[in-house]
């Protein structure tokens, strides 16, 4: 069944405890293991940056930044002003602010476009948009659930497909044109043309780039391209706080967006409070991300993917495919599928077995495959993932 038994770490059985150690135990000055106390499952994340799986792990620098920031009071607006200015400099745009994630950046950015610099208007969003524009145009192919964050401001979404429809949809109520970066190639109107039409009609543009680092240069690519506002998640590729994100762009629009953000209470954004620990944690995560050796990170992810791929490929009937998504989650990814007449287990059942095993491992995929990435693994965990996957596939092989 195995093409090359000797190459596998089978001696002593597959369950050598050393290989199956979970993520390193949390260093805990608390002297407590709170997840364990609560009975909350922890797992190896071979899936990627999913909100339901709590995004990414903070790097130690950001954890230290939390600890640091927790010890003193500051003025929230002053901190946002100064961190925003520092971030804008780091990512080469006019202005920036820390939000509670990309979704909140979308709501606050939209609110800012509607209110301009008038706090009285901001206070009327979303229930009374009188005296404000009330429509946001986007392409049909760019409509995803996260567009709800625009609707939070009470505006109507106008869906178009062609340039002709776009130009026809623009009217005196058009507040903004919204773009989903990951779907650029799915739309009939791509970057340059979208921006050109918007500029011609003097309409602000918003580009949702939530999951779109790496590559690092995306942090300035789209503001430099001419988008007026750009959003990134903090807790995805940058490994900042999952409850943080960045809103980047034009100075006047960032200032306007902040009219709807805390500490201001009578606003659509009052529930989107970023605390000082998260603001500082986000700044440090961004600094750390910018300074990283991105080539070295990439090489490591590739080696880890290759390791898992090489291991499972040895099982008769297994097919592997290594690929890199073009825009969002642009990292080495592995798709594992198999001949179910040889291995009597469906991919969803295999994912369940990975999840229920010890240590628990999370992956993604549909009915046809087990899909995984390595960018959210702690170094070494790829060995555990490879062994567990191999064990599950061989256990259900007809030719044992
Ligand atoms: C993840 C994601 C969001 C939401 O980001 P948060 O930082 O979790 O608020 C919005 N848009 C897209 C395309 C995303 O991938």
mmCIF file with all atom_site columns, C-alpha atoms in Angstrom, residues 191-324:
data_model
loop_
_atom_site.group_PDB
_atom_site.id
_atom_site.type_symbol
_atom_site.label_atom_id
_atom_site.label_alt_id
_atom_site.label_comp_id
_atom_site.label_asym_id
_atom_site.label_entity_id
_atom_site.label_seq_id
_atom_site.pdbx_PDB_ins_code
_atom_site.Cartn_x
_atom_site.Cartn_y
_atom_site.Cartn_z
_atom_site.occupancy
_atom_site.B_iso_or_equiv
_atom_site.pdbx_formal_charge
_atom_site.auth_seq_id
_atom_site.auth_comp_id
_atom_site.auth_asym_id
_atom_site.auth_atom_id
_atom_site.pdbx_PDB_model_num
ATOM 1   C CA . UNK A 1 191 ? -9.074  48.291 -10.975 1.00 0.00 ? 191 UNK A CA 1
ATOM 2   C CA . UNK A 1 192 ? -8.045  50.984 -13.443 1.00 0.00 ? 192 UNK A CA 1
ATOM 3   C CA . UNK A 1 193 ? -11.409 51.359 -15.110 1.00 0.00 ? 193 UNK A CA 1
ATOM 4   C CA . UNK A 1 194 ? -13.304 51.347 -11.797 1.00 0.00 ? 194 UNK A CA 1
ATOM 5   C CA . UNK A 1 195 ? -11.119 54.150 -10.438 1.00 0.00 ? 195 UNK A CA 1
ATOM 6   C CA . UNK A 1 196 ? -11.252 56.063 -13.712 1.00 0.00 ? 196 UNK A CA 1
ATOM 7   C CA . UNK A 1 197 ? -15.062 56.115 -13.750 1.00 0.00 ? 197 UNK A CA 1
ATOM 8   C CA . UNK A 1 198 ? -15.201 57.111 -10.076 1.00 0.00 ? 198 UNK A CA 1
ATOM 9   C CA . UNK A 1 199 ? -12.761 59.969 -10.528 1.00 0.00 ? 199 UNK A CA 1
ATOM 10  C CA . UNK A 1 200 ? -14.608 61.201 -13.583 1.00 0.00 ? 200 UNK A CA 1
ATOM 11  C CA . UNK A 1 201 ? -17.769 61.522 -11.466 1.00 0.00 ? 201 UNK A CA 1
ATOM 12  C CA . UNK A 1 202 ? -15.922 62.568 -8.309  1.00 0.00 ? 202 UNK A CA 1
ATOM 13  C CA . UNK A 1 203 ? -17.168 59.609 -6.246  1.00 0.00 ? 203 UNK A CA 1
ATOM 14  C CA . UNK A 1 204 ? -15.068 58.112 -3.432  1.00 0.00 ? 204 UNK A CA 1
ATOM 15  C CA . UNK A 1 205 ? -13.965 54.484 -3.849  1.00 0.00 ? 205 UNK A CA 1
ATOM 16  C CA . UNK A 1 206 ? -13.508 51.834 -1.158  1.00 0.00 ? 206 UNK A CA 1
ATOM 17  C CA . UNK A 1 207 ? -11.434 48.668 -1.621  1.00 0.00 ? 207 UNK A CA 1
ATOM 18  C CA . UNK A 1 208 ? -11.954 45.761 0.813   1.00 0.00 ? 208 UNK A CA 1
ATOM 19  C CA . UNK A 1 209 ? -8.538  44.038 1.028   1.00 0.00 ? 209 UNK A CA 1
ATOM 20  C CA . UNK A 1 210 ? -9.248  42.242 4.314   1.00 0.00 ? 210 UNK A CA 1
ATOM 21  C CA . UNK A 1 211 ? -7.412  38.974 3.625   1.00 0.00 ? 211 UNK A CA 1
ATOM 22  C CA . UNK A 1 212 ? -4.970  40.344 1.074   1.00 0.00 ? 212 UNK A CA 1
ATOM 23  C CA . UNK A 1 213 ? -1.547  40.322 2.708   1.00 0.00 ? 213 UNK A CA 1
ATOM 24  C CA . UNK A 1 214 ? 0.786   38.694 1.821   1.00 0.00 ? 214 UNK A CA 1
ATOM 25  C CA . UNK A 1 215 ? 2.282   40.113 -0.295  1.00 0.00 ? 215 UNK A CA 1
ATOM 26  C CA . UNK A 1 216 ? 3.284   42.942 2.035   1.00 0.00 ? 216 UNK A CA 1
ATOM 27  C CA . UNK A 1 217 ? 3.262   45.575 -0.718  1.00 0.00 ? 217 UNK A CA 1
ATOM 28  C CA . UNK A 1 218 ? -0.516  45.297 -0.949  1.00 0.00 ? 218 UNK A CA 1
ATOM 29  C CA . UNK A 1 219 ? -0.533  47.523 2.131   1.00 0.00 ? 219 UNK A CA 1
ATOM 30  C CA . UNK A 1 220 ? 0.286   50.488 -0.144  1.00 0.00 ? 220 UNK A CA 1
ATOM 31  C CA . UNK A 1 221 ? -0.522  49.165 -3.613  1.00 0.00 ? 221 UNK A CA 1
ATOM 32  C CA . UNK A 1 222 ? -4.214  50.045 -3.601  1.00 0.00 ? 222 UNK A CA 1
ATOM 33  C CA . UNK A 1 223 ? -4.089  53.490 -2.023  1.00 0.00 ? 223 UNK A CA 1
ATOM 34  C CA . UNK A 1 224 ? -1.330  54.312 -4.513  1.00 0.00 ? 224 UNK A CA 1
ATOM 35  C CA . UNK A 1 225 ? -3.523  52.934 -7.291  1.00 0.00 ? 225 UNK A CA 1
ATOM 36  C CA . UNK A 1 226 ? -6.091  55.600 -6.438  1.00 0.00 ? 226 UNK A CA 1
ATOM 37  C CA . UNK A 1 227 ? -8.626  54.002 -4.089  1.00 0.00 ? 227 UNK A CA 1
ATOM 38  C CA . UNK A 1 228 ? -9.774  56.641 -1.582  1.00 0.00 ? 228 UNK A CA 1
ATOM 39  C CA . UNK A 1 229 ? -10.270 54.146 1.267   1.00 0.00 ? 229 UNK A CA 1
ATOM 40  C CA . UNK A 1 230 ? -8.761  50.690 1.794   1.00 0.00 ? 230 UNK A CA 1
ATOM 41  C CA . UNK A 1 231 ? -9.456  48.165 4.582   1.00 0.00 ? 231 UNK A CA 1
ATOM 42  C CA . UNK A 1 232 ? -7.306  45.346 5.962   1.00 0.00 ? 232 UNK A CA 1
ATOM 43  C CA . UNK A 1 233 ? -7.986  42.836 8.738   1.00 0.00 ? 233 UNK A CA 1
ATOM 44  C CA . UNK A 1 234 ? -5.505  43.050 11.588  1.00 0.00 ? 234 UNK A CA 1
ATOM 45  C CA . UNK A 1 235 ? -5.880  39.447 12.660  1.00 0.00 ? 235 UNK A CA 1
ATOM 46  C CA . UNK A 1 236 ? -5.253  37.701 9.359   1.00 0.00 ? 236 UNK A CA 1
ATOM 47  C CA . UNK A 1 237 ? -1.887  37.802 7.556   1.00 0.00 ? 237 UNK A CA 1
ATOM 48  C CA . UNK A 1 238 ? -0.468  40.532 9.793   1.00 0.00 ? 238 UNK A CA 1
ATOM 49  C CA . UNK A 1 239 ? -1.157  38.481 12.914  1.00 0.00 ? 239 UNK A CA 1
ATOM 50  C CA . UNK A 1 240 ? -2.342  41.467 14.900  1.00 0.00 ? 240 UNK A CA 1
ATOM 51  C CA . UNK A 1 241 ? -5.333  41.392 17.264  1.00 0.00 ? 241 UNK A CA 1
ATOM 52  C CA . UNK A 1 242 ? -8.283  39.610 15.678  1.00 0.00 ? 242 UNK A CA 1
ATOM 53  C CA . UNK A 1 243 ? -10.470 42.426 16.934  1.00 0.00 ? 243 UNK A CA 1
ATOM 54  C CA . UNK A 1 244 ? -8.424  45.032 15.035  1.00 0.00 ? 244 UNK A CA 1
ATOM 55  C CA . UNK A 1 245 ? -8.071  46.219 11.473  1.00 0.00 ? 245 UNK A CA 1
ATOM 56  C CA . UNK A 1 246 ? -6.821  49.128 9.406   1.00 0.00 ? 246 UNK A CA 1
ATOM 57  C CA . UNK A 1 247 ? -8.690  51.823 7.528   1.00 0.00 ? 247 UNK A CA 1
ATOM 58  C CA . UNK A 1 248 ? -6.274  53.609 5.194   1.00 0.00 ? 248 UNK A CA 1
ATOM 59  C CA . UNK A 1 249 ? -6.726  56.450 2.754   1.00 0.00 ? 249 UNK A CA 1
ATOM 60  C CA . UNK A 1 250 ? -7.612  60.084 2.243   1.00 0.00 ? 250 UNK A CA 1
ATOM 61  C CA . UNK A 1 251 ? -7.070  62.379 5.200   1.00 0.00 ? 251 UNK A CA 1
ATOM 62  C CA . UNK A 1 252 ? -10.494 64.052 5.014   1.00 0.00 ? 252 UNK A CA 1
ATOM 63  C CA . UNK A 1 253 ? -12.296 60.706 4.786   1.00 0.00 ? 253 UNK A CA 1
ATOM 64  C CA . UNK A 1 254 ? -10.389 59.103 7.665   1.00 0.00 ? 254 UNK A CA 1
ATOM 65  C CA . UNK A 1 255 ? -11.157 62.133 9.842   1.00 0.00 ? 255 UNK A CA 1
ATOM 66  C CA . UNK A 1 256 ? -14.817 61.878 8.811   1.00 0.00 ? 256 UNK A CA 1
ATOM 67  C CA . UNK A 1 257 ? -14.895 58.130 9.545   1.00 0.00 ? 257 UNK A CA 1
ATOM 68  C CA . UNK A 1 258 ? -13.643 58.817 13.043  1.00 0.00 ? 258 UNK A CA 1
ATOM 69  C CA . UNK A 1 259 ? -16.676 61.022 13.718  1.00 0.00 ? 259 UNK A CA 1
ATOM 70  C CA . UNK A 1 260 ? -18.601 57.754 13.869  1.00 0.00 ? 260 UNK A CA 1
ATOM 71  C CA . UNK A 1 261 ? -16.024 55.914 16.003  1.00 0.00 ? 261 UNK A CA 1
ATOM 72  C CA . UNK A 1 262 ? -15.645 55.791 19.802  1.00 0.00 ? 262 UNK A CA 1
ATOM 73  C CA . UNK A 1 263 ? -15.375 57.629 22.104  1.00 0.00 ? 263 UNK A CA 1
ATOM 74  C CA . UNK A 1 264 ? -18.233 59.440 20.331  1.00 0.00 ? 264 UNK A CA 1
ATOM 75  C CA . UNK A 1 265 ? -21.361 57.778 21.665  1.00 0.00 ? 265 UNK A CA 1
ATOM 76  C CA . UNK A 1 266 ? -24.251 58.840 19.454  1.00 0.00 ? 266 UNK A CA 1
ATOM 77  C CA . UNK A 1 267 ? -22.917 56.999 16.412  1.00 0.00 ? 267 UNK A CA 1
ATOM 78  C CA . UNK A 1 268 ? -23.322 53.874 14.338  1.00 0.00 ? 268 UNK A CA 1
ATOM 79  C CA . UNK A 1 269 ? -19.802 52.889 15.367  1.00 0.00 ? 269 UNK A CA 1
ATOM 80  C CA . UNK A 1 270 ? -20.102 53.131 19.145  1.00 0.00 ? 270 UNK A CA 1
ATOM 81  C CA . UNK A 1 271 ? -20.060 49.352 19.454  1.00 0.00 ? 271 UNK A CA 1
ATOM 82  C CA . UNK A 1 272 ? -16.828 49.192 17.462  1.00 0.00 ? 272 UNK A CA 1
ATOM 83  C CA . UNK A 1 273 ? -14.479 50.246 20.227  1.00 0.00 ? 273 UNK A CA 1
ATOM 84  C CA . UNK A 1 274 ? -10.791 49.412 19.859  1.00 0.00 ? 274 UNK A CA 1
ATOM 85  C CA . UNK A 1 275 ? -9.127  49.568 23.253  1.00 0.00 ? 275 UNK A CA 1
ATOM 86  C CA . UNK A 1 276 ? -5.653  50.957 23.808  1.00 0.00 ? 276 UNK A CA 1
ATOM 87  C CA . UNK A 1 277 ? -4.131  47.498 24.116  1.00 0.00 ? 277 UNK A CA 1
ATOM 88  C CA . UNK A 1 278 ? -5.504  46.497 20.714  1.00 0.00 ? 278 UNK A CA 1
ATOM 89  C CA . UNK A 1 279 ? -4.435  49.788 19.104  1.00 0.00 ? 279 UNK A CA 1
ATOM 90  C CA . UNK A 1 280 ? -0.869  49.411 20.347  1.00 0.00 ? 280 UNK A CA 1
ATOM 91  C CA . UNK A 1 281 ? -0.928  45.658 19.642  1.00 0.00 ? 281 UNK A CA 1
ATOM 92  C CA . UNK A 1 282 ? -1.993  46.388 16.062  1.00 0.00 ? 282 UNK A CA 1
ATOM 93  C CA . UNK A 1 283 ? 0.748   48.969 15.550  1.00 0.00 ? 283 UNK A CA 1
ATOM 94  C CA . UNK A 1 284 ? 3.409   46.586 16.822  1.00 0.00 ? 284 UNK A CA 1
ATOM 95  C CA . UNK A 1 285 ? 2.021   43.736 14.699  1.00 0.00 ? 285 UNK A CA 1
ATOM 96  C CA . UNK A 1 286 ? 2.197   45.962 11.618  1.00 0.00 ? 286 UNK A CA 1
ATOM 97  C CA . UNK A 1 287 ? 5.753   47.085 12.399  1.00 0.00 ? 287 UNK A CA 1
ATOM 98  C CA . UNK A 1 288 ? 6.769   43.489 12.949  1.00 0.00 ? 288 UNK A CA 1
ATOM 99  C CA . UNK A 1 289 ? 5.080   42.394 9.736   1.00 0.00 ? 289 UNK A CA 1
ATOM 100 C CA . UNK A 1 290 ? 6.805   45.090 7.681   1.00 0.00 ? 290 UNK A CA 1
ATOM 101 C CA . UNK A 1 291 ? 10.210  44.150 9.083   1.00 0.00 ? 291 UNK A CA 1
ATOM 102 C CA . UNK A 1 292 ? 9.899   40.423 8.514   1.00 0.00 ? 292 UNK A CA 1
ATOM 103 C CA . UNK A 1 293 ? 11.948  38.438 6.042   1.00 0.00 ? 293 UNK A CA 1
ATOM 104 C CA . UNK A 1 294 ? 8.970   37.633 3.814   1.00 0.00 ? 294 UNK A CA 1
ATOM 105 C CA . UNK A 1 295 ? 11.011  35.383 1.545   1.00 0.00 ? 295 UNK A CA 1
ATOM 106 C CA . UNK A 1 296 ? 12.085  33.291 4.539   1.00 0.00 ? 296 UNK A CA 1
ATOM 107 C CA . UNK A 1 297 ? 8.468   33.007 5.747   1.00 0.00 ? 297 UNK A CA 1
ATOM 108 C CA . UNK A 1 298 ? 7.388   31.915 2.274   1.00 0.00 ? 298 UNK A CA 1
ATOM 109 C CA . UNK A 1 299 ? 10.156  29.332 1.988   1.00 0.00 ? 299 UNK A CA 1
ATOM 110 C CA . UNK A 1 300 ? 9.191   27.880 5.367   1.00 0.00 ? 300 UNK A CA 1
ATOM 111 C CA . UNK A 1 301 ? 5.483   27.624 4.455   1.00 0.00 ? 301 UNK A CA 1
ATOM 112 C CA . UNK A 1 302 ? 6.429   25.933 1.194   1.00 0.00 ? 302 UNK A CA 1
ATOM 113 C CA . UNK A 1 303 ? 8.701   23.418 2.923   1.00 0.00 ? 303 UNK A CA 1
ATOM 114 C CA . UNK A 1 304 ? 5.966   22.612 5.436   1.00 0.00 ? 304 UNK A CA 1
ATOM 115 C CA . UNK A 1 305 ? 3.403   22.112 2.662   1.00 0.00 ? 305 UNK A CA 1
ATOM 116 C CA . UNK A 1 306 ? 5.879   19.959 0.759   1.00 0.00 ? 306 UNK A CA 1
ATOM 117 C CA . UNK A 1 307 ? 6.493   17.840 3.843   1.00 0.00 ? 307 UNK A CA 1
ATOM 118 C CA . UNK A 1 308 ? 2.786   17.103 4.330   1.00 0.00 ? 308 UNK A CA 1
ATOM 119 C CA . UNK A 1 309 ? 2.305   16.578 0.612   1.00 0.00 ? 309 UNK A CA 1
ATOM 120 C CA . UNK A 1 310 ? 5.244   14.155 0.329   1.00 0.00 ? 310 UNK A CA 1
ATOM 121 C CA . UNK A 1 311 ? 4.004   12.141 3.303   1.00 0.00 ? 311 UNK A CA 1
ATOM 122 C CA . UNK A 1 312 ? 0.405   11.606 2.221   1.00 0.00 ? 312 UNK A CA 1
ATOM 123 C CA . UNK A 1 313 ? 1.326   11.125 -1.416  1.00 0.00 ? 313 UNK A CA 1
ATOM 124 C CA . UNK A 1 314 ? 2.893   7.807  -0.486  1.00 0.00 ? 314 UNK A CA 1
ATOM 125 C CA . UNK A 1 315 ? -0.509  6.286  0.107   1.00 0.00 ? 315 UNK A CA 1
ATOM 126 C CA . UNK A 1 316 ? -1.837  4.446  -2.938  1.00 0.00 ? 316 UNK A CA 1
ATOM 127 C CA . UNK A 1 317 ? -4.818  6.300  -4.437  1.00 0.00 ? 317 UNK A CA 1
ATOM 128 C CA . UNK A 1 318 ? -4.031  9.723  -2.946  1.00 0.00 ? 318 UNK A CA 1
ATOM 129 C CA . UNK A 1 319 ? -3.766  12.816 -5.131  1.00 0.00 ? 319 UNK A CA 1
ATOM 130 C CA . UNK A 1 320 ? -2.142  16.044 -3.973  1.00 0.00 ? 320 UNK A CA 1
ATOM 131 C CA . UNK A 1 321 ? -2.133  19.485 -5.493  1.00 0.00 ? 321 UNK A CA 1
ATOM 132 C CA . UNK A 1 322 ? -0.076  22.423 -4.225  1.00 0.00 ? 322 UNK A CA 1
ATOM 133 C CA . UNK A 1 323 ? -1.423  25.815 -5.279  1.00 0.00 ? 323 UNK A CA 1
ATOM 134 C CA . UNK A 1 324 ? -1.327  29.506 -4.341  1.00 0.00 ? 324 UNK A CA 1
#
